[in-house]
Coordinates of N, CA and C in Angstrom, one line a residue:
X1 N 0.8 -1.2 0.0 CA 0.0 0.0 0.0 C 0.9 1.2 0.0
X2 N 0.4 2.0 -0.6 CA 1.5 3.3 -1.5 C 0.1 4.5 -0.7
X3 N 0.2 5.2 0.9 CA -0.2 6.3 1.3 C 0.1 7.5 0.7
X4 N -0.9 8.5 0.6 CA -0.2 9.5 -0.2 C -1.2 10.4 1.1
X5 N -0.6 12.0 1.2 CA -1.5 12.7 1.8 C -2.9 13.5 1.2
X6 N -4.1 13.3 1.6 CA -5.1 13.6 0.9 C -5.4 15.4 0.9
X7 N -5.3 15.6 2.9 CA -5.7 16.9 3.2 C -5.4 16.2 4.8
X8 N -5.8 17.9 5.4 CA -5.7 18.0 6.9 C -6.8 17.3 7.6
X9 N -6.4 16.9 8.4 CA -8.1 16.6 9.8 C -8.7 17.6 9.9
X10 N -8.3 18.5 9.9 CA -8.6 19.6 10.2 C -9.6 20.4 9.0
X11 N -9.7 19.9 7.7 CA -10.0 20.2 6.7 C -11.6 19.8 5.9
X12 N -11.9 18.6 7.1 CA -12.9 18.2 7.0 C -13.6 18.1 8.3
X13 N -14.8 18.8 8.5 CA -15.8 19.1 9.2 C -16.2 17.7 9.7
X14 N -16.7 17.9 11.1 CA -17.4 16.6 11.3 C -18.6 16.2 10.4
X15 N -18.8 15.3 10.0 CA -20.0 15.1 9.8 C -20.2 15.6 8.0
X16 N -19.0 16.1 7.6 CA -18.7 16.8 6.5 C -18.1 15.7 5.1
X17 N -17.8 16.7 3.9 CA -16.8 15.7 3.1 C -15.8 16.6 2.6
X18 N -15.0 16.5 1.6 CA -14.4 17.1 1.0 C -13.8 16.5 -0.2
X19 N -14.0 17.0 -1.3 CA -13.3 16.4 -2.9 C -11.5 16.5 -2.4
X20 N -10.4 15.8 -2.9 CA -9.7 15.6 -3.5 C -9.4 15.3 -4.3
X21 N -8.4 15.8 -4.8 CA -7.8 15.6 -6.9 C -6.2 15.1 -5.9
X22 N -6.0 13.5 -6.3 CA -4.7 13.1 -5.8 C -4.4 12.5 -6.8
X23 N -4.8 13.0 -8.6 CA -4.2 12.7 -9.6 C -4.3 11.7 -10.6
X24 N -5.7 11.0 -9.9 CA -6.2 9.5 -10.4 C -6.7 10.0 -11.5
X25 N -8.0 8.8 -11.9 CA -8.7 8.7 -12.7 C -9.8 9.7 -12.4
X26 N -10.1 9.8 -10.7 CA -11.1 10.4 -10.6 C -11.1 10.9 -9.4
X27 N -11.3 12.4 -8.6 CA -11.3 12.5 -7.5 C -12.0 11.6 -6.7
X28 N -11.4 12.0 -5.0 CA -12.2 11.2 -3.9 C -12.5 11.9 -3.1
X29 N -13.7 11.6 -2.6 CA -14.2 12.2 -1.2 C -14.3 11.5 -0.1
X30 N -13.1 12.5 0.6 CA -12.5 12.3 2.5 C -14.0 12.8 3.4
X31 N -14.6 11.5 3.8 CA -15.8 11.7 5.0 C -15.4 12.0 6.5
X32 N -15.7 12.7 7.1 CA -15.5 12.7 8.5 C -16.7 12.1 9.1
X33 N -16.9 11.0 10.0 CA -18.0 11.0 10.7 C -17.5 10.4 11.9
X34 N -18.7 10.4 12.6 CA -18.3 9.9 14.4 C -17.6 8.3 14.0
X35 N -17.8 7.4 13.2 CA -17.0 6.6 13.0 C -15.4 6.6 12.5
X36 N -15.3 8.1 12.3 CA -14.0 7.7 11.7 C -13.8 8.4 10.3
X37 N -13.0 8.8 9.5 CA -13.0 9.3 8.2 C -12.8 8.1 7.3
X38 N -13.6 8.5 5.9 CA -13.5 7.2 4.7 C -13.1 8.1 3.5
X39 N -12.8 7.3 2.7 CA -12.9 7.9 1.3 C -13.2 7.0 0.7
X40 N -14.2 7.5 -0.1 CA -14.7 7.2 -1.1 C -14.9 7.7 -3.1
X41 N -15.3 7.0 -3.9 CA -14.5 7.5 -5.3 C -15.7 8.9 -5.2
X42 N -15.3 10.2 -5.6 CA -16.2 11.2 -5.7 C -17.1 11.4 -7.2
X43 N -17.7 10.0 -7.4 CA -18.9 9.8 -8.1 C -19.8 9.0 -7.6
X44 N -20.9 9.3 -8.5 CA -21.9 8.3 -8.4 C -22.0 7.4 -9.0
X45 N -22.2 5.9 -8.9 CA -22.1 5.2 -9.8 C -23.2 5.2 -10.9
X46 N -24.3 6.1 -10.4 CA -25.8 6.2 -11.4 C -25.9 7.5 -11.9
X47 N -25.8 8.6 -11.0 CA -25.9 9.6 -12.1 C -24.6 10.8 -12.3
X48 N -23.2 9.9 -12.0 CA -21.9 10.5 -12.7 C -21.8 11.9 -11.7
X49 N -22.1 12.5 -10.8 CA -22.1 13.4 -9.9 C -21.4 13.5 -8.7
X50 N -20.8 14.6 -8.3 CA -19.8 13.9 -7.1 C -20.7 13.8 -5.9
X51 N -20.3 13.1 -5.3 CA -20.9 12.4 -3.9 C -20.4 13.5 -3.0
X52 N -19.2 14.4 -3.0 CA -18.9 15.2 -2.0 C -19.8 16.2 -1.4
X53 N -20.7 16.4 -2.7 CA -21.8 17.2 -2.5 C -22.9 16.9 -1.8
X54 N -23.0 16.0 -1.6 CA -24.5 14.7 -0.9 C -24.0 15.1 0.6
X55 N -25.1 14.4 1.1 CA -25.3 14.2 2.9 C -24.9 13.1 3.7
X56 N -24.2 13.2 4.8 CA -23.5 12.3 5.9 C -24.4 11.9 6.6
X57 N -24.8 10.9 6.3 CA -26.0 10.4 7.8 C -25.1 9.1 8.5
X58 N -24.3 8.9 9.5 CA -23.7 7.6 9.6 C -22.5 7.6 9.2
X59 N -22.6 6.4 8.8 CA -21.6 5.6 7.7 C -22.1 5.5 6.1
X60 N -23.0 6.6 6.0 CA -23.5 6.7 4.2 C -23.7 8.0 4.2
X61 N -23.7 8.1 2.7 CA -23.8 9.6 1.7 C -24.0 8.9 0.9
X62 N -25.3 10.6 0.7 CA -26.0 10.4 -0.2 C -25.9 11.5 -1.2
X63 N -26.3 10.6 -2.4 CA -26.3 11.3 -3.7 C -26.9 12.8 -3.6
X64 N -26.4 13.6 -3.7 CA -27.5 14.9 -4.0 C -28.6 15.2 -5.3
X65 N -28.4 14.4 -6.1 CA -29.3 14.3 -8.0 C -30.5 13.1 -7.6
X66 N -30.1 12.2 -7.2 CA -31.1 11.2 -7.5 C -31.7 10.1 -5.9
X67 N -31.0 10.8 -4.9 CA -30.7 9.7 -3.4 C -30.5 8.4 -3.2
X68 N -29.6 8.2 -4.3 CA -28.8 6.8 -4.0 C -27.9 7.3 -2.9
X69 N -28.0 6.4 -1.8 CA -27.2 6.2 -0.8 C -26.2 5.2 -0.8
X70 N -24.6 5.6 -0.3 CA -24.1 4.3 -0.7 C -23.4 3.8 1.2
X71 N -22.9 3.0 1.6 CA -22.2 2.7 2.8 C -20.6 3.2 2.4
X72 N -20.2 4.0 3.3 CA -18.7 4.4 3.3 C -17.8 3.6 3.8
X73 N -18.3 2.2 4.4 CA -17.2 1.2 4.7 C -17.1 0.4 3.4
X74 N -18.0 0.2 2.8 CA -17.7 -0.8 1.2 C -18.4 -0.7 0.2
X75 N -19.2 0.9 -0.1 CA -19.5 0.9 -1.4 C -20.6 1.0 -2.0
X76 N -20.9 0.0 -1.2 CA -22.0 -0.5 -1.7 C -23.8 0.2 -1.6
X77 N -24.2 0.4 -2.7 CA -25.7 1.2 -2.9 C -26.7 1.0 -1.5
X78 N -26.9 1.7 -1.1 CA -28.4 1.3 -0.2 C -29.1 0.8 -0.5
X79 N -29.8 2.5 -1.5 CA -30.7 2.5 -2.0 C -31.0 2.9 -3.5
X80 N -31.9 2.8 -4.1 CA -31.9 3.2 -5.7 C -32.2 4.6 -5.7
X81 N -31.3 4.9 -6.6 CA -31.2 4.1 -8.2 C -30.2 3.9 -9.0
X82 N -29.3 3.7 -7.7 CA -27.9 3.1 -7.6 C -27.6 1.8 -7.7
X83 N -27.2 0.9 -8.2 CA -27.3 -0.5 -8.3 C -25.7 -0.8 -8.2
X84 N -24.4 -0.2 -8.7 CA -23.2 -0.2 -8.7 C -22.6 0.1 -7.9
X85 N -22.2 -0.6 -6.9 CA -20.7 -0.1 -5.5 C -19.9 1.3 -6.5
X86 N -19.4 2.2 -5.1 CA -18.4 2.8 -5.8 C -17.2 2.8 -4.9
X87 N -15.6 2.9 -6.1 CA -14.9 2.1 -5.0 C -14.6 3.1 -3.4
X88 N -14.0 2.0 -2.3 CA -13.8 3.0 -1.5 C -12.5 2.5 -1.2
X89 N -11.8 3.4 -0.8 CA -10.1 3.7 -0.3 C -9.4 3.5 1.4
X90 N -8.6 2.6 1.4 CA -8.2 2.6 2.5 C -7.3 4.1 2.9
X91 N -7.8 4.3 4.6 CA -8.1 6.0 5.4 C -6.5 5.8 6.5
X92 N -5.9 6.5 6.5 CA -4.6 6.0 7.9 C -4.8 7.6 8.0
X93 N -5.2 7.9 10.0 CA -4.5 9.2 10.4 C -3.1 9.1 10.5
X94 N -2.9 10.7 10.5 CA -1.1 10.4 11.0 C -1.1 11.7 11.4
X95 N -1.1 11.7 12.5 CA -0.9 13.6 13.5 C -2.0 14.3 12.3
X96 N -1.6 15.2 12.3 CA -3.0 16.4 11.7 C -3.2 15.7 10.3
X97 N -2.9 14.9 9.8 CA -3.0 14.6 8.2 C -3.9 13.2 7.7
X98 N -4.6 12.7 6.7 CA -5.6 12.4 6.6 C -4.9 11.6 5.0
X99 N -4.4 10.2 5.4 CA -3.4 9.6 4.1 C -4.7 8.7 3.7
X100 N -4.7 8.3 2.4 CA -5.3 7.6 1.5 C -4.6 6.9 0.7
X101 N -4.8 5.5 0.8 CA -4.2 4.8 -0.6 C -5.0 4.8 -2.1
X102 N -4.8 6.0 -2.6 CA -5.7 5.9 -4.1 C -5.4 4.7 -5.0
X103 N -4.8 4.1 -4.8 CA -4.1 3.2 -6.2 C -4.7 2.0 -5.8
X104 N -5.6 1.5 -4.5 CA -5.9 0.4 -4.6 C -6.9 0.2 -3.5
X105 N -8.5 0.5 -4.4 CA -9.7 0.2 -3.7 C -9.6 -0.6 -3.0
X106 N -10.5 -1.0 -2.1 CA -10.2 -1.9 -0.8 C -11.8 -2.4 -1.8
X107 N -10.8 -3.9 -1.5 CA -11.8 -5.3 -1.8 C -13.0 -5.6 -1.3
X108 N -14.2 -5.2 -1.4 CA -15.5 -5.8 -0.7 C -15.6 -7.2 -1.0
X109 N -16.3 -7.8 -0.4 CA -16.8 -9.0 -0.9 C -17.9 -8.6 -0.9
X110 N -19.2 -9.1 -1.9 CA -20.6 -8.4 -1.6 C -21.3 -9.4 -1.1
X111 N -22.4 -9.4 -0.5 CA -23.3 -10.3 0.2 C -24.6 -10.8 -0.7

């Protein structure tokens, strides 16, 4: 696993998100929530829109265009009219900073 720095702790609000551009294919969006910060790919897998913009309820965000909700531990759609996981990224704090491995979605298994 190849950590890169995303942004500050400090940079994302509780309960908040924030886009990064760390040069991929596609930006990601760093979640803060009472569980912990996630990242996730900053699209939707249904209507191509970034998810940074959507709402933190938990451990999900939701679409702002259409309310597909996805889970920020693995991806995967809630609700429709989302049918496609989108990938999510393994999160490491390290003192004020907020590392991401972009290069290699973390594996779900689906149920």
């Amino acid at each position: 696993m190849t950590f890169v720095r995303a942004c500050g702790v400090a940079d994302v609000p509780g309960g908040g998100t924030l886009a990064v551009d760390l040069g991929g294919d596609a930006d990601i969006a760093v979640v803060n929530t009472a569980e912990g910060f996630f990242a996730i790919r900053d699209e939707c897998s249904h209507g191509a829109v970034p998810l940074s913009e959507g709402e933190v309820e938990g451990c999900t965000l939701e679409c702002y265009l259409h309310g597909s909700r996805f889970d920020l531990r693995t991806g995967q759609p809630l609700e429709l009219p989302a049918l496609v996981p989108v990938p999510v990224f393994a999160v490491r704090i390290d003192g004020d900073d907020v590392l991401i491995d972009p290069d290699q979605p973390i594996a779900i298994q689906e149920s």
